[in-house]
Coordinates of C-alpha atoms in Angstrom, one line a residue:
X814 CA 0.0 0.0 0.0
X815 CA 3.1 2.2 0.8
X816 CA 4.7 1.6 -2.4
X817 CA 1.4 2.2 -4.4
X818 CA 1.0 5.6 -2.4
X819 CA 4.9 6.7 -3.2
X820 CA 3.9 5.9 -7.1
X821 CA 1.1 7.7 -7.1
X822 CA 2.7 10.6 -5.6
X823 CA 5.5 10.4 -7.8
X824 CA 3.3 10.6 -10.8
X825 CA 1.6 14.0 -9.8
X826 CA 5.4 15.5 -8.9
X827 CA 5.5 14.3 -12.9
X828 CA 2.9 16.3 -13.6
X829 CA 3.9 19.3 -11.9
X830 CA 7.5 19.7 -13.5
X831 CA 7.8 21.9 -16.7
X832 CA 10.1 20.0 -19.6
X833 CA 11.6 22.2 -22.5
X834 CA 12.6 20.0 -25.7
X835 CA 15.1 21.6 -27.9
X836 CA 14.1 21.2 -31.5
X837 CA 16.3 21.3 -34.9
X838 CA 14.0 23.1 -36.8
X839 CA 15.6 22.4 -40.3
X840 CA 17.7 20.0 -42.2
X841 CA 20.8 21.7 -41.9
X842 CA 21.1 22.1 -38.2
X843 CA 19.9 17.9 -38.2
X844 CA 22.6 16.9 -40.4
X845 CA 25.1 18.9 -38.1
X846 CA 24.5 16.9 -35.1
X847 CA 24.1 13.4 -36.6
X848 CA 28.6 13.7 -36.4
X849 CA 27.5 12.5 -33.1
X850 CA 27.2 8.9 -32.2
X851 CA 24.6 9.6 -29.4
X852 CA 22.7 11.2 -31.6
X853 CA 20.6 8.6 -33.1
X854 CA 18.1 9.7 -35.6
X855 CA 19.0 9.5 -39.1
X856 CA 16.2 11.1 -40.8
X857 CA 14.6 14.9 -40.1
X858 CA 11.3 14.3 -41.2
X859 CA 11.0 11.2 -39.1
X860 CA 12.8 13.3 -36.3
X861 CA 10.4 15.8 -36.2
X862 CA 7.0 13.0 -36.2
X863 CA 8.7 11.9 -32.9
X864 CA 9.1 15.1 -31.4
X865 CA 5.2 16.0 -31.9
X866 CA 4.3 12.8 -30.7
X867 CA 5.8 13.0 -27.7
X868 CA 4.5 16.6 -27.2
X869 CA 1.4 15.5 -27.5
X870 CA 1.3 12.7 -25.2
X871 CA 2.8 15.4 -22.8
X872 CA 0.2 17.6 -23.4
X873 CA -2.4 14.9 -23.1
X874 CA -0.9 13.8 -19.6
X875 CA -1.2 17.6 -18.6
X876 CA 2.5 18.5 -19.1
X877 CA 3.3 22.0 -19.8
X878 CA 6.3 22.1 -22.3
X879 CA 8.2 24.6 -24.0
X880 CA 10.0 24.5 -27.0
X881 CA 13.4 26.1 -27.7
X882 CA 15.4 26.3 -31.2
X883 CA 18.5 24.0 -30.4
X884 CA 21.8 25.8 -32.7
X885 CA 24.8 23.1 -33.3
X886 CA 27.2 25.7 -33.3
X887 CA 26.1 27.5 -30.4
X888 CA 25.7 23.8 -28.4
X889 CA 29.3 23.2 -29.7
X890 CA 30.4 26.2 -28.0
X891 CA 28.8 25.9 -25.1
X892 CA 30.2 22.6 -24.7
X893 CA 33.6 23.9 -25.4
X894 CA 33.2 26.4 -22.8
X895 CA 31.7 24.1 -20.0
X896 CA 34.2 21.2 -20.6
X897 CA 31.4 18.8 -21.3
X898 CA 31.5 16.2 -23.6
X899 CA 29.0 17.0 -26.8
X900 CA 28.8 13.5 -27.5
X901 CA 26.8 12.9 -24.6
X902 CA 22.9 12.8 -24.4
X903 CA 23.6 14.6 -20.6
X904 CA 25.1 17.4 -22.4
X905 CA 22.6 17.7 -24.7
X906 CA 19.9 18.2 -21.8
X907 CA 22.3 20.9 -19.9
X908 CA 22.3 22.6 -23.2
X909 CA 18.5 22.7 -23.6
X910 CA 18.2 23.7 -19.9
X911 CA 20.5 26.6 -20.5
X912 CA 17.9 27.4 -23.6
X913 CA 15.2 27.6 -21.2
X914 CA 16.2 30.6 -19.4
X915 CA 18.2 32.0 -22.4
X916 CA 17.0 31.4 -25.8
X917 CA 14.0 31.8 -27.8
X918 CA 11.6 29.8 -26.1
X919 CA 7.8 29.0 -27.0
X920 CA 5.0 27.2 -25.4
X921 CA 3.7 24.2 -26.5
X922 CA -0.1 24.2 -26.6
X923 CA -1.6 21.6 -29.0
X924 CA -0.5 23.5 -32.4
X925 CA 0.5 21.7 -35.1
X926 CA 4.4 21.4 -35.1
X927 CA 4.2 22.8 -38.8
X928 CA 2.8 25.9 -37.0
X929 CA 5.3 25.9 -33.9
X930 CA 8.3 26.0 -36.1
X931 CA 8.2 28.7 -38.3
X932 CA 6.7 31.3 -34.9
X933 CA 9.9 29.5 -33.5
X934 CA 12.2 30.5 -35.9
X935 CA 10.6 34.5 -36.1
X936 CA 10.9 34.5 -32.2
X937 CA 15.1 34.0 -32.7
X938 CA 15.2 35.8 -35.5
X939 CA 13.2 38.8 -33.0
X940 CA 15.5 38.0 -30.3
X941 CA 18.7 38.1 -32.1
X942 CA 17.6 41.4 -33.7
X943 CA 17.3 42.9 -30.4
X944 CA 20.3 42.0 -28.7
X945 CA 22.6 43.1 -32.2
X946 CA 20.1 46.7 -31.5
X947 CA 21.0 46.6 -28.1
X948 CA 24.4 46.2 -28.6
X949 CA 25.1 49.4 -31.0
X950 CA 22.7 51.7 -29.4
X951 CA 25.1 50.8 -25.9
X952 CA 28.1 51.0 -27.8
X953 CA 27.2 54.8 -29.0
X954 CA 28.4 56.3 -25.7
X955 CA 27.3 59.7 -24.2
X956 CA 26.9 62.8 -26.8
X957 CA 29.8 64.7 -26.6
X958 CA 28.1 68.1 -26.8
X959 CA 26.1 67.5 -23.3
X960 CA 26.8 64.6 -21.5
X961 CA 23.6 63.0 -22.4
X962 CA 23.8 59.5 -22.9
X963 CA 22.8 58.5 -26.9
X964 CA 21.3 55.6 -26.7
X965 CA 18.9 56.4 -23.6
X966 CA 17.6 59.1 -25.4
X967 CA 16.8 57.7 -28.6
X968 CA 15.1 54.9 -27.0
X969 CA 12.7 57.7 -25.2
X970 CA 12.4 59.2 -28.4
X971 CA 11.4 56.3 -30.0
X972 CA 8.7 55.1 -27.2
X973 CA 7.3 58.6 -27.4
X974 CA 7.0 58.0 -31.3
X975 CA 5.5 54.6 -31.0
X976 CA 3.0 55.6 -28.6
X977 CA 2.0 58.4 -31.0
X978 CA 1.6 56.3 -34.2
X979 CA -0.6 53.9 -31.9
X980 CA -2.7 56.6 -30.7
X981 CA -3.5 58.6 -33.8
X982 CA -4.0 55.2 -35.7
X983 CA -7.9 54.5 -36.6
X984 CA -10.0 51.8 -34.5
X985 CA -8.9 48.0 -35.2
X986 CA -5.9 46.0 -35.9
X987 CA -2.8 47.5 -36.0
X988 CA 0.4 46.3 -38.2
X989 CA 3.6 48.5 -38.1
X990 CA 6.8 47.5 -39.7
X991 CA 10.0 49.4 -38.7
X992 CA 13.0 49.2 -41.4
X993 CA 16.5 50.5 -40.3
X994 CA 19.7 50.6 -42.7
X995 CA 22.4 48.7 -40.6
X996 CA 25.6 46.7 -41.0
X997 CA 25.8 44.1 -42.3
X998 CA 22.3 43.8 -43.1
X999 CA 19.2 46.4 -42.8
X1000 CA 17.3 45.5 -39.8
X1001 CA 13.4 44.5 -39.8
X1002 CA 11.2 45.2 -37.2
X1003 CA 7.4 44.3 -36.9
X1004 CA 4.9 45.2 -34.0
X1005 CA 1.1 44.2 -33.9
X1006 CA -1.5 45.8 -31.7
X1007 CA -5.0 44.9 -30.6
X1008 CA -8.0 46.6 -28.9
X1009 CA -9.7 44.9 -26.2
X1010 CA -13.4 45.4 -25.9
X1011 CA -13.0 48.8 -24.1
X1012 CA -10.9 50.0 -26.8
X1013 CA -7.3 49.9 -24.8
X1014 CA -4.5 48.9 -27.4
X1015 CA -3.1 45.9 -26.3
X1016 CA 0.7 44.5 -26.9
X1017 CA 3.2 42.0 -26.9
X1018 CA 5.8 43.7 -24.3
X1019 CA 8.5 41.9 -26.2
X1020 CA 8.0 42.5 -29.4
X1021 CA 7.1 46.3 -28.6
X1022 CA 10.9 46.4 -26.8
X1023 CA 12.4 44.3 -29.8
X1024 CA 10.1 47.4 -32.2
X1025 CA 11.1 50.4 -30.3
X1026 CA 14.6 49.4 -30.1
X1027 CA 15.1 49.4 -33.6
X1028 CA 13.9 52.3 -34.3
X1029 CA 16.0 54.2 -31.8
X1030 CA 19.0 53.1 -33.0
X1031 CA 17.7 54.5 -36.2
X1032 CA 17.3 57.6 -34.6
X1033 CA 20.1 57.8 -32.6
X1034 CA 22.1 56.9 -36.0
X1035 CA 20.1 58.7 -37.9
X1036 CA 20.3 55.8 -40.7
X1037 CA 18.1 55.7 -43.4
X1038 CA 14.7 53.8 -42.6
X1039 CA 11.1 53.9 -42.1
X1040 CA 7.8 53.1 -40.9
X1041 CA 4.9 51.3 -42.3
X1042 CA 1.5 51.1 -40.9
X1043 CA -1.6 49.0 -41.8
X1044 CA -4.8 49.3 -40.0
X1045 CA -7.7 47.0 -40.4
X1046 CA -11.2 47.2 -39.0
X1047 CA -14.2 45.3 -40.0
X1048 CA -16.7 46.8 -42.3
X1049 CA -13.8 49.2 -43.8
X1050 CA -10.9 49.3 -46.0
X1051 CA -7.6 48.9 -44.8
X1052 CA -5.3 51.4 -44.4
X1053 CA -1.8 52.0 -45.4
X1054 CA 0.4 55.1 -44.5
X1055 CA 3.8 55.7 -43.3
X1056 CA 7.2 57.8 -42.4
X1057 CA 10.9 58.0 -43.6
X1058 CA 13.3 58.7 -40.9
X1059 CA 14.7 62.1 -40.8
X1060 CA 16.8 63.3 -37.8
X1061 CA 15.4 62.4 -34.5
X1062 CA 12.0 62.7 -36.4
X1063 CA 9.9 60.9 -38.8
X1064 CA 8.8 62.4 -41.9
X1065 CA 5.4 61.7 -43.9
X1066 CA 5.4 59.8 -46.9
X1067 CA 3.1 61.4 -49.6
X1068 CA 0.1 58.6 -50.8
X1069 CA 1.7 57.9 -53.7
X1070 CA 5.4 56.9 -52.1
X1071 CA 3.0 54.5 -50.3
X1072 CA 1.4 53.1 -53.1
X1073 CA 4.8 52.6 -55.3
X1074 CA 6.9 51.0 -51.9
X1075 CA 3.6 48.3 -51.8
X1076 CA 3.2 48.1 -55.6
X1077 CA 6.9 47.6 -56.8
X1078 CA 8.6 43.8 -56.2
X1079 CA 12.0 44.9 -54.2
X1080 CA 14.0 42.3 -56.1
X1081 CA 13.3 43.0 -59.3
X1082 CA 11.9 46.5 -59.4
X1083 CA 9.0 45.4 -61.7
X1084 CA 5.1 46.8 -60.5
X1085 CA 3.2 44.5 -58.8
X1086 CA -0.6 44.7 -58.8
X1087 CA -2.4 46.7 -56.2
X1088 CA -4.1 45.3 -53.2
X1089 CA -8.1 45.7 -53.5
X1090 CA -9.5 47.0 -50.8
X1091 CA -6.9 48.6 -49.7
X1092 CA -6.3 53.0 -49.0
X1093 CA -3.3 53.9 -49.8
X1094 CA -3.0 57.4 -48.0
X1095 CA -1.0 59.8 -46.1
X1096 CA -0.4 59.5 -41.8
X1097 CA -2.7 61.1 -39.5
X1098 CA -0.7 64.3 -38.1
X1099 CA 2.2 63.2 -35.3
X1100 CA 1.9 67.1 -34.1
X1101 CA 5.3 68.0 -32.1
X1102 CA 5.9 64.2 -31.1
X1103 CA 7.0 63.6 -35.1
X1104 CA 9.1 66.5 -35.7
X1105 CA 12.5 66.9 -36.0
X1106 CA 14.0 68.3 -32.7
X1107 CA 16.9 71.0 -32.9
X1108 CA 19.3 69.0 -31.3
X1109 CA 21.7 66.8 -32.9
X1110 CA 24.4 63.9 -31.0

């Protein structure tokens, strides 16, 4: 009777612990770790069939798990750096533990793996883009005209921008895309707003950090770049308007800059078909919060 009662209680301490599985989300990342022996699954696809199976028999069992993006490279470095032995299936699960608190991690909650994956793979590439915007807007220093520090500043700037654009945008859904010129590699930014049912925007908190970092380094930079928003409500056509950077500021792009930045394949330059349904129009007025202040870093 003892024994039964320790098994029972065993299987609801089960229960209660949180797993993370750390997926290889694409061929070439599979192919890198089957150079270990431990590693024992010789095909992706099948790989993959596994890996929702189990989540769902977790999920079924009331598990919560998370998913995080497992890198090769980066669990060959860490590996490197702890002394453990990557051919090991222990050093595999100190890797994924590490993910857990550090990388790009996503609940699992009954969606289809084929969903999971790609909202996996934006949620890195939003994460990494953060941390490279981070890193410049740090590395800028304090303006050597008044002490003030660069990066601080363009980062209130920013917020005070965002929260402007939000506010003067028309009742719905919101879709803003923020586009800075950067080295090596312009960066891309997107933010998406709700209203609840008393009107109150609401957001992600971090893809609105992830957003508003972005564009304050463009500010502080004052790189080339822009802003891009759509609005949608029911019973209406959408609308599209938007802003070049310029300065500290943003500038409003006339409707037909709009229309030829949607209509025109960036690739090839060749016109693409317009959207039906779609108002392609100037931005509501920022008033003081979108102008260009006078000073300059």
């Amino acid at each position: 009777m003892a024994h039964t009662d320790h098994q029972t209680m065993r299987s609801v301490l089960r229960r209660e612990i949180a797993g993370t599985i750390g997926l290889l989300t694409d061929e070439h990342d599979f192919r890198a770790m089957r150079r270990y022996r431990s590693f024992t699954f010789d095909n992706h696809t099948s790989y993959l069939q596994h890996v929702e199976a189990l989540l769902k028999t977790r999920a079924s069992q009331g598990r919560h798990t998370a998913v995080a993006l497992f890198d090769p490279q980066e669990y060959a470095e860490f590996c490197a750096d702890t002394g453990l032995d990557p051919d090991v299936q222990s050093s595999r699960t100190r890797f994924t533990a590490e993910l857990a608190t550090t990388g790009p991690v996503l609940p699992y909650e009954g969606q289809p793996l084929a969903d999971l994956v790609p909202a996996l793979v934006d949620e890195a590439v939003r994460q990494a883009t953060w941390e490279y915007a981070s890193t410049l807007l740090a590395r800028l220093g304090a303006c050597a005209s008044c002490g003030e520090d660069i990066g601080r500043a363009a980062f209130t700037r920013a917020s005070h921008l965002v929260v402007r654009i939000l506010d003067t945008a028309g009742a719905g859904t919101r879709h803003l895309v923020c586009s800075v010129t950067a080295k090596p590699e312009t960066l891309l930014s997107v933010l998406h707003a709700d209203e609840d049912d008393q009107g109150a925007i609401q957001l992600d908190e971090a893809e609105a950090l992830e957003f508003t970092t972005v564009l304050a380094l463009g500010i502080a930079t004052q790189s080339p770049g822009g802003l891009v928003m759509r609005t949608s409500a029911p019973g209406t056509t959408d609308r599209v308007y938007g802003w070049r950077l310029r300065g500290e500021g943003l500038e409003p792009l006339t409707a037909g800059e709009v229309f030829d930045a949607y209509c025109t394949d960036i690739d090839s330059g060749d016109l693409i078909s317009p959207e039906s349904d779609v108002d392609y129009c100037v931005p509501p007025d920022l008033g003081e919060e979108g102008q260009t202040p006078g000073h300059r870093y």
